Amino acid sequence: MSATAILFGVFALLLLIGSPITLALGAASLAAFFYIGQDLSTLVTIAFNSVNSFPIMALPAFVLAGSLMDCAGVSKRLIRVAEAMVGKINGGLAITTTLACVFFGAISGSGPATTAAVGMLMIPAMIKRGYDKGYAASTTATSGGIGIIIPPSIPMVIYGVTAQESITKMFIAGVIPGLLIAAGLIIVHMIRCRNKDYSSDMEPLSIKKLYKAIREGFWAILAPVIILGGIYTGIFTPTEAAIVAIFYILFIGTLVYREITIKGLLKSLETTSWLTGRVLLIMFTAFAFGRLLVQYRIPDLIAQAMLNFSTDVHVIWGLVVLFLLFIGMFMETLAIIMIVTPVLLPVMTHLGVDPIHFGTILVCCCGVGFSTPPLGENMFIASGIADVTLEEISYKALPFCGITIGAIALMVIFPDIVLWLPRVMGY
Amino acid sequence: MHAHKILYLLDNLEKYICQALLGFFAVVLFAQISLRALFSIVLPWSEEISRFAFVWFVFLGASYASRLSAHNRVTLQFKLFRSEAVGKCCMLLSDLIWVFFNIVMIKESFKVIGNLKAFSFHSPALGWNMAYVYYIFPISFTLMTIRILQVNYIKFFLKQEIVDVDKVNPEDYKQMAEELSDSGRT
């Protein structure tokens, strides 16, 4: 029996008996280290080195900023701006929902948080205008996935750290894919709602109303401007930008909007604590696991097997995307990124794929995973709000997932959709 | 009454420490950024101390997540079985393996701490002995073990449900939605 067999065997067995993902990775590495006679205290050093890094501190900072936005009253003002931007067209409210998710994604880095904040407002509004319940819920669940593609994005932070790529570059690369998927969803809404009487009592687009919404939401809109502007101009690193965002949101939450409470602040700190602890414990064990993979040249073996199957990079991309969509149905997003990156990234770079290109596609596939059953975090939230079954949402979400996968295929075939913007911005 | 309060504090111990550490490193980093941007003052120690606070925050947060039973598991395969007992037994077994893993980690971290003390490694900016920074590992893996046992005790002996923290409660967003629909539309 080889060390590789032990590594994968223990990992698969533990996952099967329902152990936490972090333990499955950790115990598998421990067993493999023990088998090859490596000093087990290496694990402790790995535990320290995996989190003793400045870039990863962006993770809790962005989680905290996103959580504070809700209790500071920033979120709802952004949604109102999105509302004012859409006039009397087919599927107007569904389009508003998609736009609101894009805006929201520009501050929050999380899919489920985007779905909850936007859905709580937009789903009841859509149902009131006569939209089908399942349609309203699936609209929000699929649009919520855009939240992790539009920067800043927590999965991109995790990818940047795991792959040792620039997080800033990932944040720039995500802009066009995010907008492309949003545009795709909007077109589907316009087609699917064209003969329905959903928008007869909607107000036409008015500059006055838009101006009013922007003026009221001015300080809220400034939040993403500060975060992204600061990162893109190179004034802040992503971690620093997130820290600045926290204090900016605290500032407008207490002095301008006066909606933030001590209770809300403590609650945000609490959520950030367990979320970060959970994710970065996986980071530690995934690091140990990844080190063994490299030591035993597993990525090389996989690359070789794939090349024996086909030498066409598009065919291999197709297999990789299908695989990512498949595990996205079962596993949590950040865990997928931490497990898949050390295995597949070397394979893809071996085939001449740019790491930023691969990372963006990976994150987009995870975005689809939010709204595919059985484990689709966004669907759970949307079904709770709209009071419809998961089966109905997943069925109604199929066209939206289809168009998103279509957009992913475009990005695979034309890498410049992802790589053009980072290049012209000089990264 | 007093004992009750102490127990409550102990039950939430990691939460309080984590909140304090998170607040601490956020403030230190913000101070560092502001001083640099406004007065061009560079603090030599601020990044290191916030990184160490962060490491402690992460591993105490991991223990807090164990108390909340929040560590992600793949549980879909248990739906193949009619009875819930299969899943419960499997997860109990996995928790015992977890306790074993933690005990190995505790033992190994004391070994590393011993080495760091013997060779007296110091951090570059603060000059702290790294052994003290590494004390987080025996502490957090011990706490995590206690929390795993505590959660199983609550599940199997007290027969209480552990709330799923990942479930977003739509009620939390209700007030926000109401405010928006009241004031926004005319």
Coordinates of C-alpha atoms in Angstrom, one line a residue:
Chain A
M1 CA 0.0 0.0 0.0
S2 CA 1.3 3.4 -0.9
A3 CA 1.1 6.7 1.0
T4 CA -1.1 8.1 -1.8
A5 CA -3.6 5.2 -1.3
I6 CA -3.7 5.9 2.5
L7 CA -4.1 9.7 1.9
F8 CA -7.1 9.3 -0.5
G9 CA -8.5 6.2 1.3
V10 CA -8.7 7.8 4.7
F11 CA -10.0 11.1 3.2
A12 CA -12.8 9.3 1.2
L13 CA -13.8 7.0 4.2
L14 CA -14.0 9.9 6.6
L15 CA -16.1 12.0 4.2
L16 CA -18.4 9.0 3.8
I17 CA -19.0 8.6 7.5
G18 CA -20.0 12.3 7.7
S19 CA -16.9 13.7 9.4
P20 CA -16.2 17.4 9.1
I21 CA -14.3 18.1 5.9
T22 CA -11.5 19.6 7.9
L23 CA -11.0 16.4 9.8
A24 CA -11.2 14.2 6.7
L25 CA -8.3 16.3 5.2
G26 CA -6.4 16.5 8.5
A27 CA -6.7 12.8 9.6
A28 CA -5.7 11.7 6.0
S29 CA -2.6 13.8 6.1
L30 CA -1.8 12.6 9.6
A31 CA -2.1 9.0 8.6
A32 CA 0.1 9.6 5.5
F33 CA 2.7 11.4 7.5
F34 CA 2.7 8.6 10.0
Y35 CA 3.0 6.0 7.3
I36 CA 6.0 7.6 5.6
G37 CA 7.6 8.2 9.0
Q38 CA 7.6 12.0 8.8
D39 CA 7.8 14.0 12.0
L40 CA 4.1 14.6 13.0
S41 CA 5.0 18.0 14.5
T42 CA 5.2 19.2 10.9
L43 CA 1.4 19.5 11.2
V44 CA 1.8 22.1 13.9
T45 CA 4.2 24.1 11.9
I46 CA 1.8 23.9 8.9
A47 CA -1.1 25.0 11.1
F48 CA 0.8 28.1 12.2
N49 CA 2.2 29.0 8.7
S50 CA -1.1 28.4 7.0
V51 CA -2.8 31.3 8.8
N52 CA 0.1 33.5 9.8
S53 CA -0.2 35.6 6.7
F54 CA -1.4 39.1 6.1
P55 CA -3.4 38.5 2.8
I56 CA -5.7 35.9 4.6
M57 CA -6.8 38.5 7.1
A58 CA -8.9 39.9 4.2
L59 CA -11.3 37.0 4.9
P60 CA -12.6 38.0 8.3
A61 CA -12.4 41.7 7.3
F62 CA -14.7 41.2 4.3
V63 CA -17.0 39.0 6.3
L64 CA -17.3 41.6 9.0
A65 CA -17.8 44.4 6.5
G66 CA -20.6 42.6 4.8
S67 CA -22.3 41.7 8.0
L68 CA -22.1 45.3 9.3
M69 CA -23.6 46.6 6.1
D70 CA -26.9 45.1 6.9
C71 CA -27.2 46.5 10.4
A72 CA -25.8 49.9 9.2
G73 CA -28.5 50.4 6.7
V74 CA -26.2 50.4 3.7
S75 CA -27.7 47.3 2.0
K76 CA -31.2 48.6 1.7
R77 CA -30.1 51.9 0.2
L78 CA -28.2 50.1 -2.5
I79 CA -31.2 47.9 -3.3
R80 CA -33.3 51.1 -3.7
V81 CA -30.8 52.5 -6.2
A82 CA -31.1 49.3 -8.3
E83 CA -34.9 49.6 -8.1
A84 CA -34.8 53.1 -9.5
M85 CA -32.6 52.1 -12.4
V86 CA -35.2 49.8 -14.0
G87 CA -38.2 51.2 -15.7
K88 CA -41.3 49.7 -17.2
I89 CA -40.1 46.7 -19.2
N90 CA -40.8 43.0 -19.4
G91 CA -39.7 41.3 -16.2
G92 CA -38.8 44.6 -14.6
L93 CA -38.8 43.4 -11.0
A94 CA -36.8 40.3 -11.8
I95 CA -34.2 42.5 -13.6
T96 CA -34.1 44.8 -10.5
T97 CA -33.4 41.7 -8.4
T98 CA -30.4 40.8 -10.6
L99 CA -29.1 44.3 -10.6
A100 CA -29.5 44.6 -6.8
C101 CA -27.4 41.4 -6.5
V102 CA -24.7 42.9 -8.6
F103 CA -24.5 46.1 -6.4
F104 CA -24.7 44.1 -3.3
G105 CA -22.0 41.8 -4.5
A106 CA -19.8 44.8 -4.8
I107 CA -19.6 45.1 -1.1
S108 CA -20.4 41.7 0.3
G109 CA -18.3 38.8 -0.8
S110 CA -20.9 36.1 0.0
G111 CA -23.6 34.5 -2.1
P112 CA -26.1 33.5 0.7
A113 CA -25.8 36.9 2.3
T114 CA -26.6 38.5 -1.0
T115 CA -29.6 36.2 -1.5
A116 CA -31.0 36.8 2.0
A117 CA -30.7 40.6 1.9
V118 CA -32.0 41.1 -1.7
G119 CA -34.5 38.2 -1.5
M120 CA -36.2 39.4 1.7
L121 CA -37.3 42.5 -0.1
M122 CA -37.6 41.5 -3.8
I123 CA -39.3 38.0 -3.5
P124 CA -42.5 39.4 -1.7
A125 CA -42.6 42.3 -4.1
M126 CA -42.4 40.0 -7.1
I127 CA -45.1 37.7 -5.8
K128 CA -47.3 40.7 -5.1
R129 CA -47.0 41.8 -8.8
G130 CA -48.2 38.3 -9.9
Y131 CA -44.9 36.5 -10.5
D132 CA -45.0 32.8 -9.8
K133 CA -43.5 32.0 -6.4
G134 CA -41.0 29.5 -7.8
Y135 CA -39.9 32.0 -10.4
A136 CA -39.3 34.7 -7.9
A137 CA -37.3 32.4 -5.6
S138 CA -35.2 30.9 -8.4
T139 CA -34.5 34.4 -9.8
T140 CA -33.0 35.5 -6.4
A141 CA -31.1 32.2 -5.8
T142 CA -29.4 32.3 -9.2
S143 CA -28.7 36.1 -9.1
G144 CA -27.2 35.7 -5.6
G145 CA -24.4 33.6 -7.1
I146 CA -23.2 36.7 -8.9
G147 CA -22.2 38.1 -5.4
I148 CA -19.1 36.0 -5.3
I149 CA -18.0 36.8 -8.9
I150 CA -18.3 40.6 -8.6
P151 CA -15.4 41.8 -6.5
P152 CA -14.7 41.9 -3.6
S153 CA -15.3 38.2 -3.2
I154 CA -14.4 35.9 -0.3
P155 CA -14.0 32.8 -2.5
M156 CA -11.5 34.8 -4.6
V157 CA -9.5 35.7 -1.5
I158 CA -9.3 32.0 -0.6
Y159 CA -8.3 31.2 -4.2
G160 CA -5.6 33.9 -4.2
V161 CA -4.1 32.6 -0.9
T162 CA -4.3 28.9 -1.9
A163 CA -2.9 29.4 -5.4
Q164 CA -0.5 32.1 -4.3
E165 CA -1.9 34.4 -6.9
S166 CA -2.6 38.2 -6.6
I167 CA -6.0 38.8 -5.0
T168 CA -6.1 42.2 -6.6
K169 CA -5.7 40.6 -10.0
M170 CA -8.5 38.2 -9.2
F171 CA -10.7 41.1 -8.2
I172 CA -10.1 42.8 -11.5
A173 CA -10.6 39.7 -13.5
G174 CA -14.0 39.0 -11.9
V175 CA -15.7 42.3 -13.1
I176 CA -16.5 41.4 -16.7
P177 CA -17.5 37.7 -16.1
G178 CA -19.8 39.0 -13.3
L179 CA -21.4 41.5 -15.6
L180 CA -21.6 39.0 -18.4
I181 CA -23.5 36.5 -16.3
A182 CA -25.8 39.3 -15.0
A183 CA -26.5 40.4 -18.6
G184 CA -27.3 36.8 -19.5
L185 CA -29.8 36.5 -16.7
I186 CA -31.4 39.8 -17.6
I187 CA -32.0 38.6 -21.2
V188 CA -33.5 35.4 -20.0
H189 CA -35.9 37.4 -17.8
M190 CA -36.9 39.6 -20.7
I191 CA -37.7 36.6 -22.8
R192 CA -39.5 34.6 -20.2
C193 CA -41.6 37.5 -19.0
R194 CA -42.5 39.0 -22.4
N195 CA -46.1 38.0 -22.7
K196 CA -46.9 38.3 -19.0
D197 CA -48.7 41.2 -17.4
Y198 CA -46.2 41.8 -14.6
S199 CA -45.1 45.3 -15.2
S200 CA -48.3 47.2 -16.2
D201 CA -48.4 49.2 -13.0
M202 CA -44.7 49.9 -12.8
E203 CA -43.5 53.4 -13.0
P204 CA -41.6 54.4 -16.1
L205 CA -37.9 55.1 -15.7
S206 CA -37.6 58.6 -14.3
I207 CA -34.4 60.6 -13.9
K208 CA -35.9 62.4 -10.9
K209 CA -36.6 59.2 -9.1
L210 CA -33.1 57.8 -9.9
Y211 CA -31.5 61.1 -8.8
K212 CA -33.4 60.9 -5.5
A213 CA -32.3 57.3 -4.8
I214 CA -28.7 58.1 -5.6
R215 CA -28.7 61.1 -3.4
E216 CA -30.2 59.2 -0.5
G217 CA -27.9 56.3 -1.1
F218 CA -24.8 58.5 -1.7
W219 CA -22.8 57.4 1.3
A220 CA -23.8 53.7 0.7
I221 CA -22.6 53.9 -2.9
L222 CA -19.4 55.4 -1.8
A223 CA -18.6 52.1 0.1
P224 CA -17.9 50.0 -2.9
V225 CA -16.2 52.9 -4.6
I226 CA -13.7 53.2 -1.7
I227 CA -13.1 49.5 -1.5
L228 CA -12.6 48.8 -5.2
G229 CA -11.1 52.2 -6.0
G230 CA -8.6 51.8 -3.2
I231 CA -7.6 48.3 -4.3
Y232 CA -7.4 49.0 -8.1
T233 CA -5.4 52.2 -7.7
G234 CA -3.0 50.3 -5.5
I235 CA -3.5 52.6 -2.5
F236 CA -4.7 49.6 -0.4
T237 CA -4.0 45.9 -0.4
P238 CA -7.2 43.9 -0.3
T239 CA -6.8 43.4 3.5
E240 CA -6.4 47.1 4.1
A241 CA -9.3 48.0 1.9
A242 CA -11.5 45.6 3.9
I243 CA -10.4 47.1 7.2
V244 CA -11.0 50.6 5.9
A245 CA -14.5 49.5 4.7
I246 CA -15.3 48.2 8.2
F247 CA -14.5 51.6 9.8
Y248 CA -16.2 53.5 6.9
I249 CA -19.4 51.5 7.4
L250 CA -19.2 51.9 11.2
F251 CA -18.8 55.7 10.6
I252 CA -21.8 56.2 8.3
G253 CA -23.8 53.7 10.3
T254 CA -23.4 55.7 13.5
L255 CA -23.1 59.3 12.3
V256 CA -25.0 59.5 9.0
Y257 CA -27.7 56.8 9.0
R258 CA -27.7 56.3 12.7
E259 CA -29.0 52.7 12.4
I260 CA -26.1 50.7 13.8
T261 CA -26.5 49.3 17.3
I262 CA -24.1 47.8 19.8
K263 CA -26.1 44.6 19.6
G264 CA -25.8 44.5 15.9
L265 CA -22.1 45.1 16.1
L266 CA -21.5 42.3 18.6
K267 CA -23.6 40.0 16.5
S268 CA -21.5 40.8 13.4
L269 CA -18.3 40.1 15.4
E270 CA -19.8 36.8 16.6
T271 CA -20.7 35.5 13.2
T272 CA -17.3 36.5 11.8
S273 CA -15.6 34.6 14.5
W274 CA -17.1 31.2 13.9
L275 CA -17.2 31.6 10.2
T276 CA -13.5 32.4 10.0
G277 CA -12.6 29.7 12.5
R278 CA -14.4 27.1 10.4
V279 CA -13.0 28.1 7.1
L280 CA -9.4 28.6 8.1
L281 CA -9.3 25.3 10.0
I282 CA -10.0 23.7 6.7
M283 CA -7.3 26.0 5.2
F284 CA -4.8 24.4 7.7
T285 CA -5.7 20.8 6.9
A286 CA -6.0 21.5 3.2
F287 CA -2.4 22.9 3.3
A288 CA -1.1 19.7 4.8
F289 CA -3.1 17.6 2.3
G290 CA -1.9 19.7 -0.6
R291 CA 1.7 19.4 0.5
L292 CA 1.5 15.6 0.4
L293 CA -0.1 15.8 -3.0
V294 CA 2.8 17.8 -4.3
Q295 CA 5.3 15.5 -2.6
Y296 CA 3.8 12.5 -4.4
R297 CA 3.4 14.4 -7.7
I298 CA -0.3 13.6 -7.9
P299 CA -1.1 16.7 -10.1
D300 CA 1.5 15.4 -12.6
L301 CA -0.1 12.0 -12.7
I302 CA -3.6 13.5 -13.2
A303 CA -2.3 15.8 -15.9
Q304 CA -0.7 12.8 -17.7
A305 CA -3.9 10.8 -17.4
M306 CA -5.9 13.7 -18.9
L307 CA -3.4 14.2 -21.7
N308 CA -3.7 10.5 -22.6
F309 CA -7.4 11.0 -22.8
S310 CA -7.3 14.1 -25.0
T311 CA -4.7 16.7 -25.9
D312 CA -7.3 19.3 -26.8
V313 CA -7.4 21.9 -24.1
H314 CA -11.1 22.7 -24.7
V315 CA -12.0 19.1 -24.1
I316 CA -10.1 19.0 -20.8
W317 CA -11.7 22.3 -19.8
G318 CA -15.1 20.8 -20.5
L319 CA -14.3 17.9 -18.2
V320 CA -13.0 20.2 -15.5
V321 CA -16.1 22.4 -15.6
L322 CA -18.4 19.4 -15.5
F323 CA -16.5 18.1 -12.5
L324 CA -16.6 21.4 -10.7
L325 CA -20.3 21.8 -11.3
F326 CA -20.8 18.2 -10.1
I327 CA -19.0 18.6 -6.8
G328 CA -20.6 22.1 -6.4
M329 CA -23.8 20.2 -6.0
F330 CA -22.6 18.5 -2.8
M331 CA -19.9 20.5 -1.2
E332 CA -19.5 23.9 0.4
T333 CA -17.9 26.6 -1.9
L334 CA -14.8 27.5 0.1
A335 CA -14.0 23.9 0.9
I336 CA -14.2 23.1 -2.9
I337 CA -11.7 25.9 -3.7
M338 CA -9.2 24.8 -1.0
I339 CA -9.3 21.1 -2.0
V340 CA -9.5 21.5 -5.8
T341 CA -6.9 24.2 -6.3
P342 CA -3.8 22.3 -5.3
V343 CA -4.9 19.3 -7.5
L344 CA -6.2 21.0 -10.6
L345 CA -4.3 24.3 -10.8
P346 CA -0.9 22.6 -11.6
V347 CA -2.7 20.4 -14.2
M348 CA -4.2 23.4 -15.9
T349 CA -1.0 25.5 -15.9
H350 CA 0.7 22.5 -17.3
L351 CA -1.7 22.7 -20.2
G352 CA -0.9 26.4 -20.6
V353 CA -4.0 27.9 -18.8
D354 CA -3.4 31.2 -17.0
P355 CA -3.9 30.7 -13.2
I356 CA -6.2 33.8 -13.0
H357 CA -8.3 32.4 -15.9
F358 CA -8.6 29.1 -14.0
G359 CA -9.4 30.8 -10.7
T360 CA -12.2 32.9 -12.2
I361 CA -13.8 29.9 -13.9
L362 CA -13.6 28.0 -10.6
V363 CA -15.3 30.8 -8.7
C364 CA -18.0 31.1 -11.5
C365 CA -18.7 27.3 -11.2
C366 CA -19.0 27.6 -7.5
G367 CA -21.5 30.4 -8.1
V368 CA -23.7 28.0 -10.0
G369 CA -23.3 25.5 -7.1
F370 CA -25.2 27.9 -4.9
S371 CA -28.4 27.1 -6.8
T372 CA -28.0 23.5 -7.7
P373 CA -29.5 20.8 -5.5
P374 CA -29.1 19.0 -3.1
L375 CA -26.7 21.4 -1.4
G376 CA -27.5 24.9 -2.7
E377 CA -27.2 27.4 0.0
N378 CA -29.0 30.2 -1.9
M379 CA -31.9 27.9 -2.7
F380 CA -32.4 27.1 1.0
I381 CA -32.7 30.8 1.8
A382 CA -34.9 31.6 -1.2
S383 CA -37.2 28.7 -0.4
G384 CA -37.6 29.9 3.2
I385 CA -38.6 33.4 2.1
A386 CA -40.9 32.4 -0.8
D387 CA -42.4 29.4 0.9
V388 CA -41.9 27.0 -2.0
T389 CA -40.3 23.6 -2.2
L390 CA -36.6 23.1 -3.1
E391 CA -37.7 20.9 -6.0
E392 CA -39.8 23.6 -7.6
I393 CA -37.0 26.2 -7.2
S394 CA -34.4 23.9 -8.7
Y395 CA -36.6 23.1 -11.6
K396 CA -37.5 26.8 -12.3
A397 CA -33.8 27.7 -11.9
L398 CA -32.7 25.4 -14.7
P399 CA -32.9 28.1 -17.5
F400 CA -30.9 30.5 -15.3
C401 CA -28.2 27.9 -14.5
G402 CA -28.2 27.1 -18.2
I403 CA -27.4 30.6 -19.2
T404 CA -24.7 30.9 -16.5
I405 CA -23.1 27.8 -17.7
G406 CA -23.3 29.2 -21.3
A407 CA -21.5 32.3 -20.1
I408 CA -18.8 30.1 -18.4
A409 CA -18.4 28.2 -21.7
L410 CA -17.8 31.6 -23.5
M411 CA -15.2 32.5 -20.9
V412 CA -13.4 29.1 -21.4
I413 CA -13.3 29.5 -25.1
F414 CA -12.4 33.2 -25.1
P415 CA -9.9 33.6 -22.2
D416 CA -9.7 37.4 -22.9
I417 CA -13.1 37.9 -21.4
V418 CA -11.4 37.2 -18.1
L419 CA -7.8 38.3 -18.8
W420 CA -8.3 41.5 -20.9
L421 CA -9.2 43.8 -18.0
P422 CA -6.3 42.8 -15.8
R423 CA -4.0 43.3 -18.7
V424 CA -5.1 46.8 -19.7
M425 CA -5.0 47.8 -16.1
G426 CA -1.4 46.9 -16.0
Y427 CA -1.4 43.7 -13.8
Chain B
M1 CA -27.6 32.0 40.4
H2 CA -23.9 32.7 40.5
A3 CA -22.9 29.3 39.3
H4 CA -25.4 29.6 36.5
K5 CA -23.7 32.8 35.3
I6 CA -20.3 31.3 35.4
L7 CA -21.4 28.3 33.4
Y8 CA -22.9 30.6 30.8
L9 CA -19.7 32.6 30.6
L10 CA -17.7 29.4 30.2
D11 CA -20.1 28.1 27.5
N12 CA -19.4 31.2 25.5
L13 CA -15.8 31.7 26.4
E14 CA -14.3 31.4 22.9
K15 CA -16.9 33.8 21.6
Y16 CA -16.0 36.6 23.9
I17 CA -12.2 36.2 23.4
C18 CA -12.7 36.0 19.6
Q19 CA -14.8 39.2 19.6
A20 CA -12.1 41.0 21.6
L21 CA -9.3 39.7 19.3
L22 CA -11.1 40.6 16.1
G23 CA -11.9 44.1 17.4
F24 CA -8.3 44.4 18.6
F25 CA -6.6 43.6 15.3
A26 CA -9.1 45.5 13.2
V27 CA -8.4 48.6 15.3
V28 CA -4.6 48.1 15.2
L29 CA -4.6 47.7 11.4
F30 CA -6.9 50.7 11.0
A31 CA -4.5 52.8 13.1
Q32 CA -1.6 51.5 11.1
I33 CA -3.3 52.5 7.8
S34 CA -4.4 55.9 9.0
L35 CA -1.0 56.8 10.5
R36 CA 0.7 55.8 7.3
A37 CA -1.7 57.7 5.1
L38 CA -2.1 60.8 7.1
F39 CA 1.2 61.3 8.9
S40 CA 3.6 58.9 7.0
I41 CA 4.3 57.2 10.3
V42 CA 5.1 53.5 10.0
L43 CA 4.6 51.4 13.1
P44 CA 7.2 48.6 13.1
W45 CA 5.2 46.2 15.3
S46 CA 1.6 46.7 14.3
E47 CA 1.5 44.2 11.5
E48 CA 3.1 41.4 13.5
I49 CA 0.9 41.9 16.6
S50 CA -2.2 41.9 14.5
R51 CA -1.1 38.7 12.7
F52 CA -0.5 36.9 16.0
A53 CA -3.8 38.1 17.3
F54 CA -5.3 36.8 14.1
V55 CA -3.8 33.3 14.5
W56 CA -5.2 33.1 18.0
F57 CA -8.5 34.4 16.7
V58 CA -8.7 31.7 14.0
F59 CA -8.0 28.7 16.2
L60 CA -10.2 29.9 19.1
G61 CA -12.9 30.6 16.4
A62 CA -12.5 27.0 15.2
S63 CA -13.2 25.9 18.7
Y64 CA -16.2 28.2 18.9
A65 CA -17.4 26.7 15.6
S66 CA -17.2 23.2 17.1
R67 CA -19.4 24.3 20.0
L68 CA -21.9 25.5 17.4
S69 CA -21.5 22.3 15.5
A70 CA -20.8 24.4 12.5
H71 CA -17.9 22.5 10.8
N72 CA -19.1 21.5 7.3
R73 CA -19.9 17.8 6.8
V74 CA -21.2 16.0 3.7
T75 CA -24.3 14.3 5.0
L76 CA -26.2 13.5 1.8
Q77 CA -25.3 9.8 1.8
F78 CA -27.3 9.2 5.0
K79 CA -30.5 10.0 3.1
L80 CA -30.1 6.6 1.5
F81 CA -31.0 4.9 4.8
R82 CA -34.5 4.8 6.2
S83 CA -33.4 5.2 9.8
E84 CA -31.6 8.2 11.2
A85 CA -29.5 6.0 13.5
V86 CA -27.0 5.2 10.7
G87 CA -26.0 8.8 10.3
K88 CA -26.0 9.4 14.0
C89 CA -23.7 6.5 14.7
C90 CA -21.3 7.3 11.9
M91 CA -21.0 10.9 13.0
L92 CA -20.4 9.9 16.6
L93 CA -17.6 7.6 15.3
S94 CA -16.2 10.5 13.3
D95 CA -16.2 12.7 16.3
L96 CA -14.2 10.1 18.3
I97 CA -11.7 10.1 15.5
W98 CA -11.7 13.9 15.7
V99 CA -10.9 13.7 19.4
F100 CA -8.0 11.3 18.7
F101 CA -6.7 13.7 16.0
N102 CA -6.9 16.6 18.5
I103 CA -5.0 14.6 21.1
V104 CA -2.2 14.0 18.6
M105 CA -2.1 17.7 17.8
I106 CA -1.9 18.6 21.5
K107 CA 1.0 16.2 22.0
E108 CA 2.8 17.4 18.9
S109 CA 2.3 21.1 19.7
F110 CA 4.0 20.6 23.1
K111 CA 6.9 19.1 21.3
V112 CA 7.2 22.1 19.0
I113 CA 6.8 24.5 21.9
G114 CA 9.6 22.6 23.7
N115 CA 11.9 23.0 20.7
L116 CA 11.1 26.7 20.3
K117 CA 11.9 27.2 24.0
A118 CA 15.2 25.3 23.7
F119 CA 16.4 27.2 20.7
S120 CA 14.6 30.4 21.8
F121 CA 13.1 31.6 18.6
H122 CA 12.1 35.3 18.7
S123 CA 9.7 37.1 16.4
P124 CA 11.4 39.7 14.2
A125 CA 9.5 42.9 15.1
L126 CA 8.2 42.4 18.7
G127 CA 11.0 40.2 19.9
W128 CA 8.6 37.8 21.5
N129 CA 9.5 34.2 22.2
M130 CA 7.6 32.2 19.5
A131 CA 6.9 29.5 22.0
Y132 CA 4.3 31.7 23.7
V133 CA 2.6 32.4 20.3
Y134 CA 2.4 28.6 19.7
Y135 CA 0.6 28.1 23.0
I136 CA -2.6 28.7 21.1
F137 CA -2.3 25.1 19.6
P138 CA -2.5 23.1 22.9
I139 CA -5.1 25.6 24.1
S140 CA -7.4 25.5 21.1
F141 CA -7.1 21.8 20.4
T142 CA -8.0 21.1 24.1
L143 CA -10.9 23.4 24.0
M144 CA -12.1 21.9 20.7
T145 CA -12.0 18.4 22.2
I146 CA -14.1 19.6 25.1
R147 CA -16.6 21.3 22.8
I148 CA -16.9 18.1 20.6
L149 CA -17.6 16.1 23.7
Q150 CA -20.0 18.7 25.0
V151 CA -22.0 18.8 21.7
N152 CA -22.3 15.0 21.7
Y153 CA -23.4 15.1 25.4
I154 CA -26.1 17.7 24.5
K155 CA -27.2 15.6 21.5
F156 CA -27.3 12.1 23.1
F157 CA -27.8 12.7 26.8
L158 CA -29.8 15.9 27.0
K159 CA -31.6 15.0 23.7
Q160 CA -31.5 18.6 22.6
E161 CA -31.4 19.7 19.0
I162 CA -28.3 21.7 18.0
V163 CA -29.5 24.7 15.9
D164 CA -28.1 24.8 12.4
V165 CA -26.2 28.1 12.3
D166 CA -26.0 28.1 8.5
K167 CA -29.7 28.4 8.2
V168 CA -30.4 32.1 7.5
N169 CA -33.5 33.2 9.3
P170 CA -35.6 35.3 7.0
E171 CA -37.1 37.0 10.1
D172 CA -33.8 38.7 10.6
Y173 CA -34.3 40.6 7.4
K174 CA -38.0 41.3 7.9
Q175 CA -37.6 44.7 9.6
M176 CA -35.3 45.9 6.8
A177 CA -37.8 44.9 4.1
E178 CA -40.7 46.5 5.9
E179 CA -38.8 49.8 6.3
L180 CA -37.9 49.8 2.7
S181 CA -41.5 49.2 1.4
D182 CA -42.9 51.7 3.8
S183 CA -40.7 54.6 2.9
G184 CA -39.6 53.8 -0.7
R185 CA -42.9 53.7 -2.6
T186 CA -45.3 56.5 -3.0

